[in-house]
Short mmCIF file of C-alpha atoms and ligand atoms in Angstrom, two decimals:
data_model
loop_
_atom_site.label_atom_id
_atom_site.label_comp_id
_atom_site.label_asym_id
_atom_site.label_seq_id
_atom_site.Cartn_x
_atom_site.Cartn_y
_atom_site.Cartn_z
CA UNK A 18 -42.07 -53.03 -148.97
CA UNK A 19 -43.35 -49.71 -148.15
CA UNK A 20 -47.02 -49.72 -146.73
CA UNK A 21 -48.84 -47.40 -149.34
CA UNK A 22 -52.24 -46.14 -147.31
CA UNK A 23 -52.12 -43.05 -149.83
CA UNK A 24 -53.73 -40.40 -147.28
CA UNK A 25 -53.66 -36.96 -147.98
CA UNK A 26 -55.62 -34.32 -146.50
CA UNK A 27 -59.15 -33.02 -146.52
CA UNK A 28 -59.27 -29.86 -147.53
CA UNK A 29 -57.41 -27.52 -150.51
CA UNK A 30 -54.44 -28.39 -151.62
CA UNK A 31 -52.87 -27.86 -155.08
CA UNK A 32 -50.53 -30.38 -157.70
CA UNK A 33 -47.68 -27.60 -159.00
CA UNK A 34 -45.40 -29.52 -161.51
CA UNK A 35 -42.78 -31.07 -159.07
CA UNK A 36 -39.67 -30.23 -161.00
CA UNK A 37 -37.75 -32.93 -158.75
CA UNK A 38 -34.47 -34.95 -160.13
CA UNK A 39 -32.83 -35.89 -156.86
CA UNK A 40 -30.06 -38.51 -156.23
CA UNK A 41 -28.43 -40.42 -153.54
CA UNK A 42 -25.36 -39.06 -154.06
CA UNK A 43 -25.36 -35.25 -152.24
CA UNK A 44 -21.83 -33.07 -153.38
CA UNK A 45 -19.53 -32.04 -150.80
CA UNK A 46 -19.48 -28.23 -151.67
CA UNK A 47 -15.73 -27.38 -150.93
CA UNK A 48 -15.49 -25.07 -147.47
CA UNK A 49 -15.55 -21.57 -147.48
CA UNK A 50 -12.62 -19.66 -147.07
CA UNK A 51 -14.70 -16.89 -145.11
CA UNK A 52 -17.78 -17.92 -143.10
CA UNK A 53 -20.68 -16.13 -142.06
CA UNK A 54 -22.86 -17.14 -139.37
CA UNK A 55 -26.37 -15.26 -138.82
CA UNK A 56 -26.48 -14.32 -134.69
CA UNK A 57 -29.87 -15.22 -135.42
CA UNK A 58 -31.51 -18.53 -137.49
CA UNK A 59 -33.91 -19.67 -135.92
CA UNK A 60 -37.18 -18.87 -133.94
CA UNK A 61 -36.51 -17.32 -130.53
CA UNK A 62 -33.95 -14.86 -128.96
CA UNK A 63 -30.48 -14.40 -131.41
CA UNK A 64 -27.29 -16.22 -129.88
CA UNK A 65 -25.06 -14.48 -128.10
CA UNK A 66 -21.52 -14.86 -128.80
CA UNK A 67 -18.71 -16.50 -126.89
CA UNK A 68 -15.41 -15.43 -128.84
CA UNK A 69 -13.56 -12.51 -129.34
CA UNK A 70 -12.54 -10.79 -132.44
CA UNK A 71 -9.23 -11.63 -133.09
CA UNK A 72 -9.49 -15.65 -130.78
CA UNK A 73 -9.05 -18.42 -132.95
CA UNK A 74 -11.44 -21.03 -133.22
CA UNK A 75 -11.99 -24.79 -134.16
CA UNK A 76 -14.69 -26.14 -136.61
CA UNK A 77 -17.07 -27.47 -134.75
CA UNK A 78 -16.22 -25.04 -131.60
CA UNK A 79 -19.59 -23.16 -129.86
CA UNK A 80 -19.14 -19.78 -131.30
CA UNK A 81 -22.38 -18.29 -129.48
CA UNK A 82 -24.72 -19.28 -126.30
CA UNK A 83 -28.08 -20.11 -126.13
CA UNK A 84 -29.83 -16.87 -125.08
CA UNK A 85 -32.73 -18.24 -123.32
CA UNK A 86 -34.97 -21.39 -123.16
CA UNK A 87 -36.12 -20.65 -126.67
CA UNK A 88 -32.73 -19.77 -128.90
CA UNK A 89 -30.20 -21.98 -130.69
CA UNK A 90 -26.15 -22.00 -129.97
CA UNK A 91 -23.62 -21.56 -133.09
CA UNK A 92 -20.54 -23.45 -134.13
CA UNK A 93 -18.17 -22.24 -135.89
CA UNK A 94 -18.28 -24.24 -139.45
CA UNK A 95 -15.17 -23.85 -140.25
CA UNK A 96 -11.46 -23.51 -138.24
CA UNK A 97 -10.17 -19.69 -138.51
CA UNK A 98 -10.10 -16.46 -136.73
CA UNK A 99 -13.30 -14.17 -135.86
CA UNK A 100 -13.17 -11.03 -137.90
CA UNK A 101 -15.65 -9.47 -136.89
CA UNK A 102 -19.00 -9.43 -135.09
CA UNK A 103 -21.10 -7.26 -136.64
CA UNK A 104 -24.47 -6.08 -139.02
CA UNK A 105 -24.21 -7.30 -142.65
CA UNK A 106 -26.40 -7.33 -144.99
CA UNK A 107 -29.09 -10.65 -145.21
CA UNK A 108 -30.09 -12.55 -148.43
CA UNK A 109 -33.32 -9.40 -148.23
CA UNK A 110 -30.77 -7.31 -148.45
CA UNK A 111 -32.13 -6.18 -144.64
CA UNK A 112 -28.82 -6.21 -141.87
CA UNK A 113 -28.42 -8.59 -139.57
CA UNK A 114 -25.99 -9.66 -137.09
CA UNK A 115 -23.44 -11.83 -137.65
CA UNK A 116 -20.14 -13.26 -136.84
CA UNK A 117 -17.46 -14.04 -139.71
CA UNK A 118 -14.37 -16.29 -139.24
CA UNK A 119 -11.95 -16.66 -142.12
CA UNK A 120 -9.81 -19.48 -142.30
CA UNK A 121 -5.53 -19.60 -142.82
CA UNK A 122 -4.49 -22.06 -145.84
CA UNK A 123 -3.57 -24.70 -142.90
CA UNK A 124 -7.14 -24.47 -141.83
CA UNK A 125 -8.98 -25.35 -144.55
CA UNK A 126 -6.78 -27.86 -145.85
CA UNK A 127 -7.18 -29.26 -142.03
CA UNK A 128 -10.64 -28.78 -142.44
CA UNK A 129 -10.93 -30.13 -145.69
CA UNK A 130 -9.51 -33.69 -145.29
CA UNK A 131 -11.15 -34.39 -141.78
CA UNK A 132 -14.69 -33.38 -143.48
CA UNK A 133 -14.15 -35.93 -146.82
CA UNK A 134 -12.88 -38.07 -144.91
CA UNK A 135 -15.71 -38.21 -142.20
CA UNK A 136 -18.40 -38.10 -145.32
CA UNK A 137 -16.80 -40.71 -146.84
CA UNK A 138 -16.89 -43.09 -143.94
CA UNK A 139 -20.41 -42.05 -143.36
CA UNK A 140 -21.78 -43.28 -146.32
CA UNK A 141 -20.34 -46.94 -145.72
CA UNK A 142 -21.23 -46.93 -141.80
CA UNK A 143 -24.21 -48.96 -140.32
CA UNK A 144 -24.89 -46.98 -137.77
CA UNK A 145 -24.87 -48.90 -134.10
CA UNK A 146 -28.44 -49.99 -133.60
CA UNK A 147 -27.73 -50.24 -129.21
CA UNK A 148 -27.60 -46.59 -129.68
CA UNK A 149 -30.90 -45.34 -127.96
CA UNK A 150 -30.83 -47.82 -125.45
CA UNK A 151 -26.99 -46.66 -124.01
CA UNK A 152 -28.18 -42.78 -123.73
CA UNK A 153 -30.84 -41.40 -121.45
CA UNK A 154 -33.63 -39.16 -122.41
CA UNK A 155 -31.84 -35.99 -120.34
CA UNK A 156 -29.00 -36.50 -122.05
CA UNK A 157 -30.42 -36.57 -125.32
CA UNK A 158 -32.17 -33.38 -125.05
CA UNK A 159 -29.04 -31.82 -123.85
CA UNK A 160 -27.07 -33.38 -126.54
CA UNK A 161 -29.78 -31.74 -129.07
CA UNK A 162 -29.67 -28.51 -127.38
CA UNK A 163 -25.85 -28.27 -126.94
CA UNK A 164 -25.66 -29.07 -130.89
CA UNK A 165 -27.66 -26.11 -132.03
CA UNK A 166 -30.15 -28.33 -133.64
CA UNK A 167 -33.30 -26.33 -134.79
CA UNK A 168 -36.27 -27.90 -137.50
CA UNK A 169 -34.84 -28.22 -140.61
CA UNK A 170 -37.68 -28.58 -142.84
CA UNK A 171 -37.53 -25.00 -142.94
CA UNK A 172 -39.23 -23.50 -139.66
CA UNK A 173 -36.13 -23.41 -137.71
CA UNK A 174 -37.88 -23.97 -134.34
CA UNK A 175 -35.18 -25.25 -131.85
CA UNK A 176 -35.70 -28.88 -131.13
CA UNK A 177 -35.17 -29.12 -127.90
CA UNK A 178 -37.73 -27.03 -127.00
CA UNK A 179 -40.01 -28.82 -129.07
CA UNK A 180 -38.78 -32.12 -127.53
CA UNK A 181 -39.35 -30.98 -123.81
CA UNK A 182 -42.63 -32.24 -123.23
CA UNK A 183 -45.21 -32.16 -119.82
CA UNK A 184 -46.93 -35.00 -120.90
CA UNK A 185 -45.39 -37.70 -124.32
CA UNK A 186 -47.24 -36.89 -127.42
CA UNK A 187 -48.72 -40.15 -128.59
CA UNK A 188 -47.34 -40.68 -132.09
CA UNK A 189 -43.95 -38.76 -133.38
CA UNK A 190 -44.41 -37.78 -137.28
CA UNK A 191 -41.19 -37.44 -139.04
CA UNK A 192 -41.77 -35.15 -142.12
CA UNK A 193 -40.30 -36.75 -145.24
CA UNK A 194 -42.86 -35.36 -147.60
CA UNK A 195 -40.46 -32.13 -148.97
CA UNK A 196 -43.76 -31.03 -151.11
CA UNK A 197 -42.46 -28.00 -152.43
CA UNK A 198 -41.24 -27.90 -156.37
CA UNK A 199 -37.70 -28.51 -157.02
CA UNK A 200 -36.15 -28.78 -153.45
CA UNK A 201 -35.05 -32.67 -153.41
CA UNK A 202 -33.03 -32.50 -150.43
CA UNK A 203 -34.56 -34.50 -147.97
CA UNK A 204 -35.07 -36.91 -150.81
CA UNK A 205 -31.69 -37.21 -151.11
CA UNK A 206 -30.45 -37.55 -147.48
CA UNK A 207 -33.36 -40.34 -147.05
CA UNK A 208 -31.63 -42.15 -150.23
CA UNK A 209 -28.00 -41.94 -148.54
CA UNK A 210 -28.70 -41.72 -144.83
CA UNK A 211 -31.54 -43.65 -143.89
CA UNK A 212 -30.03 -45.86 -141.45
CA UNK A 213 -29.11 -42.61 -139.93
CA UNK A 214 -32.66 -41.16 -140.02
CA UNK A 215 -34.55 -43.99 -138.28
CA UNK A 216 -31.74 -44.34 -135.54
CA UNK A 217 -31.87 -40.18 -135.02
CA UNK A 218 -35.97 -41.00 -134.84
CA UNK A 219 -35.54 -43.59 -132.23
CA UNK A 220 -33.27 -40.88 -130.02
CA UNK A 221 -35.69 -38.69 -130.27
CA UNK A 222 -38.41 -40.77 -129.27
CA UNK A 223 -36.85 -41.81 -126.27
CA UNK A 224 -35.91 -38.31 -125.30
CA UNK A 225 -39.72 -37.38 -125.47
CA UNK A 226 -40.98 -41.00 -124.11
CA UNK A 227 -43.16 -41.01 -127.19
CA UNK A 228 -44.10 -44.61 -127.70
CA UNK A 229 -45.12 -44.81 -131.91
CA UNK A 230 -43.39 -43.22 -134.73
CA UNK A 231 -44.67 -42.64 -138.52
CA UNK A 232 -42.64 -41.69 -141.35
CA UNK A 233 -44.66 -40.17 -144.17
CA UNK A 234 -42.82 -39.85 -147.26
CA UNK A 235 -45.01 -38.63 -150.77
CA UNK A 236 -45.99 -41.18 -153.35
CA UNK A 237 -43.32 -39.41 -155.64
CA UNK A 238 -40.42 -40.39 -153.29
CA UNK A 239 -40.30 -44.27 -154.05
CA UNK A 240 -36.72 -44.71 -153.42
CA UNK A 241 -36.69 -42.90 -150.52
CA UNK A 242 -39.52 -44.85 -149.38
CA UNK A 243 -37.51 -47.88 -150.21
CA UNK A 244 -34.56 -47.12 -148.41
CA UNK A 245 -36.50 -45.82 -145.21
CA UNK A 246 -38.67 -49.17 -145.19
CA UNK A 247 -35.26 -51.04 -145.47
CA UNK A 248 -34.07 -48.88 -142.37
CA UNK A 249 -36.59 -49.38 -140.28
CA UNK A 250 -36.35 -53.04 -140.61
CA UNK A 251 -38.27 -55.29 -137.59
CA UNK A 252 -38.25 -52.00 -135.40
CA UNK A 253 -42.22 -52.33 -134.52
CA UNK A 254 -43.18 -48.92 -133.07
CA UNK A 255 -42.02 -46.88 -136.39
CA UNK A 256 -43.94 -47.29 -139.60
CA UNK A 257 -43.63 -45.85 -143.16
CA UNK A 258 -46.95 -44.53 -144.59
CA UNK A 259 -46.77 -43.41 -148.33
CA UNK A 260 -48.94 -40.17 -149.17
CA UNK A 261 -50.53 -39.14 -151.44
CA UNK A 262 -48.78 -36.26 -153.40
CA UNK A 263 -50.30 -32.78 -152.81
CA UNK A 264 -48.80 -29.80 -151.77
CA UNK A 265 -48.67 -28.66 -148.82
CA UNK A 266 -48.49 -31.96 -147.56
CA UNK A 267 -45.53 -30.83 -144.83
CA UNK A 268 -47.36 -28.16 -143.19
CA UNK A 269 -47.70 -29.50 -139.56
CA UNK A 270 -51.58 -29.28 -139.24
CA UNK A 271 -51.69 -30.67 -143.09
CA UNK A 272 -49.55 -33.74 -142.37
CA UNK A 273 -50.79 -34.30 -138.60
CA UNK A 274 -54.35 -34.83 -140.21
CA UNK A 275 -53.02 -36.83 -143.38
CA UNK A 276 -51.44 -39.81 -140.80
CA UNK A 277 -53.74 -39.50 -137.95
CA UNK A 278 -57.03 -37.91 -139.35
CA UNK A 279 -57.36 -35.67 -136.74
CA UNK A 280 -57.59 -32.02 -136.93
CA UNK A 281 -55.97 -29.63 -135.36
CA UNK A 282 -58.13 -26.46 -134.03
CA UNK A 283 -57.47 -22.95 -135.07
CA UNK A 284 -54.43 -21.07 -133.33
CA UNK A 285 -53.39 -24.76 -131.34
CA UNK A 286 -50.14 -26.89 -131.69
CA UNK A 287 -49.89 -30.45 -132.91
CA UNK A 288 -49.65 -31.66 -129.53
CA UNK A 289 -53.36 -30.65 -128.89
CA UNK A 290 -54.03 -33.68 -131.06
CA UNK A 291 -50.94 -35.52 -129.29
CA UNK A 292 -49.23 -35.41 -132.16
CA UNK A 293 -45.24 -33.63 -132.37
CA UNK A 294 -43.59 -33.08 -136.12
CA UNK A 295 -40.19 -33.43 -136.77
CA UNK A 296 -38.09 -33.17 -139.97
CA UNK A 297 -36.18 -36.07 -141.35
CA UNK A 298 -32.93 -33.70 -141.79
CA UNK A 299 -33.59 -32.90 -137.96
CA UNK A 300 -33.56 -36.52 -136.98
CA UNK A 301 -30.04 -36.74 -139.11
CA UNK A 302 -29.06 -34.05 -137.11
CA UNK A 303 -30.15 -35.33 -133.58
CA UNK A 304 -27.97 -38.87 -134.48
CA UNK A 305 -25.06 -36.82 -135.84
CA UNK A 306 -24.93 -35.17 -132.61
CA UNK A 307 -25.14 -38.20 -130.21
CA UNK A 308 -23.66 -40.70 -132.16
CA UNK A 309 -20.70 -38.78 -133.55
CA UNK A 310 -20.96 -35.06 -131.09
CA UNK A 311 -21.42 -33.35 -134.41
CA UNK A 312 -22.80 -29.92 -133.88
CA UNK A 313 -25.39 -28.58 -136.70
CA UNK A 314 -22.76 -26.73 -138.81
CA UNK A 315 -23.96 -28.61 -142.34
CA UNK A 316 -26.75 -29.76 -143.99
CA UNK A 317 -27.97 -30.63 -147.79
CA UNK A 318 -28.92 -27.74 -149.89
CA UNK A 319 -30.82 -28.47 -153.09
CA UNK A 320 -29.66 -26.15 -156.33
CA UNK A 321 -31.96 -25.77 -158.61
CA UNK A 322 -34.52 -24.22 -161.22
CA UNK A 323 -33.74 -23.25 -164.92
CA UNK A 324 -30.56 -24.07 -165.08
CA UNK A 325 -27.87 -26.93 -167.28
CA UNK A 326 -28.88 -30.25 -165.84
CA UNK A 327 -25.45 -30.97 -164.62
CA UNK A 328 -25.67 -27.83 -162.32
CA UNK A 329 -29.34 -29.13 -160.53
CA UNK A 330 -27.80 -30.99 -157.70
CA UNK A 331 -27.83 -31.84 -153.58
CA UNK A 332 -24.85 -30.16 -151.99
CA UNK A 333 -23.75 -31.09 -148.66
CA UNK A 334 -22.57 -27.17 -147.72
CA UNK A 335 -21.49 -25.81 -144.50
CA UNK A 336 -23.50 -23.05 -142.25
CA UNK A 337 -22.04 -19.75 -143.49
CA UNK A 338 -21.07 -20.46 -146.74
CA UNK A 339 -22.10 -17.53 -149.62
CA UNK A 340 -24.33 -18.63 -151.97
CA UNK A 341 -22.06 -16.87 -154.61
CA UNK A 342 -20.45 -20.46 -153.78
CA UNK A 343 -22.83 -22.33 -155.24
CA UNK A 344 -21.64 -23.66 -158.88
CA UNK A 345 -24.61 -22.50 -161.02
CA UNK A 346 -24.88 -20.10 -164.07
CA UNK A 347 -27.61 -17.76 -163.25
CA UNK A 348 -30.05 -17.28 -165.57
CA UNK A 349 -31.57 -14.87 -167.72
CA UNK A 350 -33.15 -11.67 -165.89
CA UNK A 351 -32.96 -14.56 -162.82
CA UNK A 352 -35.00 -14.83 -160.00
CA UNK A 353 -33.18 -16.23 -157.07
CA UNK A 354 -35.19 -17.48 -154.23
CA UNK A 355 -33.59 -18.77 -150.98
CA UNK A 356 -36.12 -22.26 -150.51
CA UNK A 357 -38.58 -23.57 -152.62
CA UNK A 358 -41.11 -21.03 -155.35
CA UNK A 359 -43.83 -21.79 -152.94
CA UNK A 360 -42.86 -20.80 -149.61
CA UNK A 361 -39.29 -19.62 -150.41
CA UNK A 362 -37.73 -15.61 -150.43
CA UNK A 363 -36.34 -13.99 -152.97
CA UNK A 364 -32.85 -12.97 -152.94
CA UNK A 365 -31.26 -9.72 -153.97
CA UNK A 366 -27.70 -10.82 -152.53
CA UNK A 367 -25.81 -13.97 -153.02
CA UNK A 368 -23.00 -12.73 -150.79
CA UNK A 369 -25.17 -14.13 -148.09
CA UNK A 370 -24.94 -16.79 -146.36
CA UNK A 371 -26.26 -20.64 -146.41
CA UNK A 372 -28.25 -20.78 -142.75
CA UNK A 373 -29.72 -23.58 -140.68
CA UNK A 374 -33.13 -23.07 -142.49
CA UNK A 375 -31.85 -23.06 -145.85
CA UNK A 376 -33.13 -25.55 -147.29
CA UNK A 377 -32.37 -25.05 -151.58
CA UNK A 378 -31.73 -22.07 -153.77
CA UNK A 379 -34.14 -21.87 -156.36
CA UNK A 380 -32.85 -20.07 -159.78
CA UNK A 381 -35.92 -19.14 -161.97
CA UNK A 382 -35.73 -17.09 -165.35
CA UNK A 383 -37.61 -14.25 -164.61
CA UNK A 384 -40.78 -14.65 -166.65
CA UNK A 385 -42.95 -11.85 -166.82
CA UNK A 386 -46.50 -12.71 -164.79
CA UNK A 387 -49.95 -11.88 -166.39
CA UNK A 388 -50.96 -8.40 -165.45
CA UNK A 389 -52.93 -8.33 -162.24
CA UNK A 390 -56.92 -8.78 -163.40
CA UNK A 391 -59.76 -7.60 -161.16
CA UNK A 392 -61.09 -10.67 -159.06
CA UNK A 393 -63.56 -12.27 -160.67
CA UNK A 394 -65.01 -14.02 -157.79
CA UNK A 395 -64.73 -17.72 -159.38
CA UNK A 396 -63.18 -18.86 -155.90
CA UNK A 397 -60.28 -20.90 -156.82
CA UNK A 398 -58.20 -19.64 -154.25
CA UNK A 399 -60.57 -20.60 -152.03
CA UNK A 400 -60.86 -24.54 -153.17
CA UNK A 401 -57.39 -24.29 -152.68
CA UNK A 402 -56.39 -22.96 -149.24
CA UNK A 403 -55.65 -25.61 -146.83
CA UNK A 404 -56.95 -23.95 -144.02
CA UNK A 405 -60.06 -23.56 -144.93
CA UNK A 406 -59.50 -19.61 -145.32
CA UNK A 407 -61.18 -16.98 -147.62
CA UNK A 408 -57.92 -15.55 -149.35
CA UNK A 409 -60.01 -13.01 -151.78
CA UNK A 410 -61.08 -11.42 -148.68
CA UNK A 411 -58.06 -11.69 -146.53
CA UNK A 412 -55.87 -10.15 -149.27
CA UNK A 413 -58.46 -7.71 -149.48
CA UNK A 414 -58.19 -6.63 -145.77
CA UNK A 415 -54.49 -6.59 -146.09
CA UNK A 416 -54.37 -4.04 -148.98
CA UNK A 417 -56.84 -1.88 -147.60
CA UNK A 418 -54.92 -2.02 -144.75
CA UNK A 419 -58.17 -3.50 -142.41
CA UNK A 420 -55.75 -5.50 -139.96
CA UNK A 421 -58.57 -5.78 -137.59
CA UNK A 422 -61.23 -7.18 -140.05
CA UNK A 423 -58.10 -9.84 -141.37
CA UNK A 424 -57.64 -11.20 -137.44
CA UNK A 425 -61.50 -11.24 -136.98
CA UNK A 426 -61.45 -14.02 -140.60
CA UNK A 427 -58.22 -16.02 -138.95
CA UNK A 428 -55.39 -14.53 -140.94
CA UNK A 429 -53.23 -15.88 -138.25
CA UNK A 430 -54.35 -19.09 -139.51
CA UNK A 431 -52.31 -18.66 -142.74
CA UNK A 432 -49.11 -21.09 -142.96
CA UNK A 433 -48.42 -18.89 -146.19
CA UNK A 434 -48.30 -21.97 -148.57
CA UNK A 435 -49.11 -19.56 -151.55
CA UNK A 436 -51.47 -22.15 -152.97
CA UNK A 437 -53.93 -19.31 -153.39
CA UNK A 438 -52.01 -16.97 -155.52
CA UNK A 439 -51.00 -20.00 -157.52
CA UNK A 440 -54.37 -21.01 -157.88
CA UNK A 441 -55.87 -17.48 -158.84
CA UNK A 442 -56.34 -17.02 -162.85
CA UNK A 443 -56.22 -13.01 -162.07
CA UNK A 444 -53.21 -13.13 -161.16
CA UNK A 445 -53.79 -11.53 -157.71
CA UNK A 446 -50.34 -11.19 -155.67
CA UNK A 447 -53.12 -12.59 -153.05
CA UNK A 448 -50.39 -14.32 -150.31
CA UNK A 449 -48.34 -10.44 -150.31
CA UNK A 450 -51.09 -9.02 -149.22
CA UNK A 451 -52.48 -11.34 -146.96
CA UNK A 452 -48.41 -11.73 -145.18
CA UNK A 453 -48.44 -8.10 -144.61
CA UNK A 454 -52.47 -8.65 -142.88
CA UNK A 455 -50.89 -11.43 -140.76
CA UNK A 456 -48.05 -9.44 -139.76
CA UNK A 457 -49.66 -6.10 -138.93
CA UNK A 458 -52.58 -8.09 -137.16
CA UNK A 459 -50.45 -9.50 -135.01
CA UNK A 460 -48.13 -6.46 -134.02
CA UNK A 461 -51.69 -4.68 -133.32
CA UNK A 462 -52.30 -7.46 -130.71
CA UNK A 463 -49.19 -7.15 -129.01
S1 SF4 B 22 -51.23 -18.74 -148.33
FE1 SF4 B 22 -52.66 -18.71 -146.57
S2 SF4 B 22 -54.59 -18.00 -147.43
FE2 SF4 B 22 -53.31 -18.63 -149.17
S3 SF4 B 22 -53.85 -20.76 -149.53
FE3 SF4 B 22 -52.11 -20.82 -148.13
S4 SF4 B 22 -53.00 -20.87 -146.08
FE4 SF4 B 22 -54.65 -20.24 -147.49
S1 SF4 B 23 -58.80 -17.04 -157.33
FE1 SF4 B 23 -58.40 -14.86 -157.79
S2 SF4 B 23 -60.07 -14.30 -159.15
FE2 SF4 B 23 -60.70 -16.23 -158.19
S3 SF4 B 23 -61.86 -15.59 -156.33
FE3 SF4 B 23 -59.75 -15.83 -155.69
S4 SF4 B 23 -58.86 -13.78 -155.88
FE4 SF4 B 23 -60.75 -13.79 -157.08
#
């Protein structure tokens, strides 16, 4: 049964209605006919592409390089012919590059049956248990770099990088907490995939020497909990802990202090505390690519928000797929946001495509907010704020444009969890104002 230790942690921290209906049983979202792959999703240089206009290519094919030690290589989701290589417009409506392939009829129906079929087979397959012990470490790592495999829960850091330690972090956590309202994909692959997650956890802590995992799944997850307990069977260096829920439970320095206690100091990485954080969709993605030489060119997208029932589901959808694809009525004077209505961005075009990071689209009636109130000083935002941060003030500095004064009170401490404009009964667009602090801060620095 799953151990249930219920830690959270210590400071802030907010309970949004979770809005969560997931399932075990994700949708393949038929293929695209025309794909669209971003040059550039995920932190570090943009890939730089290896095919022509005009060269046919092969699902599953690199597309684009690597451009230095920190960047991510492409694969072409689909089988079709580069059209072009060029700017297009983003989900922001801001251009970006990108490559598009568009498939022939034989393609996709090529396409089409290998994918079901592979899915299919998937879902019934225990997955070899000898794995981690027939691969080396170096050949994980390359494995995970040469699939284009960057951290799913949404910070799209490649894992390799992350993986490529100078001395083993002493405990792996493998995020499974998804606590943002209405995204239940993670949920779902835990439900269906488990076996899948645990072995991808084991290849990844052999590729790092890291001798303990822990799995931390939410107290509102309980069959995902069940299922990853099942998984991990006798295997004695990974355990389950249950959390308690609160959001933002899967912010790295939030989760690293919920399982270990320990905090992690302003402006340092996890590894200060010899911890590392990993995504449970990444650890799908690392045994995909060893186990089966699957590049990164899928991954479950959550649909949600105020729409029918029927049309809230898990879609398994390929990179570079619009999200005009997407079977959902939008509704009334609709907000779309690309991720979660915490931490997510809003959309103004739905020709644009599904990326690495993407982990749900979020489609919210747009309901008029309060009018914006003077603050009132009551200092909810600031019992809220995980970090420990004064958001009154840092919003403050931001609209007054005082970038200096916002780095001098740790606005680069901000993971931009929102929980203090949710919090804030004035209705303050508080986390605007302190993004655009964080951002001018830093360029000031540079
Ligand atoms: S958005 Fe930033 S300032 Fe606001 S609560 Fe989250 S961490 Fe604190
Ligand atoms: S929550 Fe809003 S009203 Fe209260 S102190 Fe913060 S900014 Fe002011």
């Amino acid at each position: 049964m799953p151990q249930t230790s219920k830690h959270s942690f210590s400071i802030g921290g907010i309970h949004p209605a979770p809005h969560k209906e997931s399932s075990a049983d994700p949708t393949l979202l038929p293929l695209p006919i025309t794909a669209t792959i971003m040059l550039s999703q995920h932190i570090g240089a943009p890939a730089v592409p290896c095919v022509c206009v005009g060269e046919h290519v092969e699902r599953g094919q690199e597309i684009a390089h690597n451009a230095s030690f920190i960047s991510a290589g492409l694969h072409a989701p689909i089988s079709g012919t580069v059209v072009s290589i060029g700017d297009i417009p983003h989900f922001n409506g801001k251009p970006a590059r990108a490559m598009v392939i568009k498939a022939s009829e034989d393609d996709h129906t090529a396409d089409t049956m290998g994918r079901e079929q592979y899915w299919s087979t998937l879902r019934l397959r225990r997955p070899d248990r000898d794995l981690s012990e027939s691969v080396d470490a170096g050949d994980i790592r390359r494995l995970i770099a040469g699939a284009g495999i960057v951290g799913l829960g949404g910070a799209t850091f490649p894992s390799h990088v992350k993986l490529t330690v100078s001395k083993a972090p002493e405990v792996l956590i493998i995020n499974g907490c998804e606590c943002e309202p209405y995204l239940m994909c993670d949920d779902a692959l835990m439900q269906t995939f488990a076996e899948q997650v645990v072995e991808g956890t084991e290849l990844m802590m052999k590729s790092a020497s890291i001798p303990r995992t822990v799995i931390a799944i939410e107290d509102n997850k309980p069959a995902a909990a069940a299922a990853i307990s099942a998984a991990i069977d006798n295997r004695h260096a990974i355990t389950l802990e249950v959390l308690r829920t609160c959001y933002p439970q899967g912010g790295e320095k939030q989760l690293v202090e919920a399982v270990t206690g320990r905090r992690i100091p302003s402006g340092a990485l996890p590894a200060s505390v010899g911890a590392i954080v990993h995504n449970v969709a990444t650890a799908f993605a690392v045994w995909q690519a060893v186990a089966d030489g699957i590049p990164l060119i899928e991954r479950i997208v959550t649909v949600s928000g105020d729409i029918p029932a029927g049309q809230r589901r898990d879609y398994i959808a390929a990179i570079g797929t619009p999200l005009s694809e997407f079977p959902f009525s939008l509704p009334e004077h609709a907000k779309v946001i690309v991720g979660g209505p915490m931490m997510g961005h809003a959309a103004v075009r739905l020709d644009a495509p599904v990326t690495k990071g993407t982990s749900g689209l979020t489609l919210l009636e747009g309901k008029a907010r309060g009018p914006v109130q003077p603050c009132m000083r009551c200092g909810a935002c600031l019992e809220a704020c995980p970090m420990g941060l004064e958001p009154y003030l840092l919003a403050s500095y931001g609209r007054l444009r005082r970038w200096d004064d916002a780095a001098a009170n740790y606005v680069a401490d901000c993971i931009e969890c929102g929980s203090c404009s949710y919090s804030c009964p004035s209705c303050r667009p508080l986390l605007d104002y302190i993004r655009l602090a964080k951002q001018r801060s830093k360029k000031t620095r540079l």
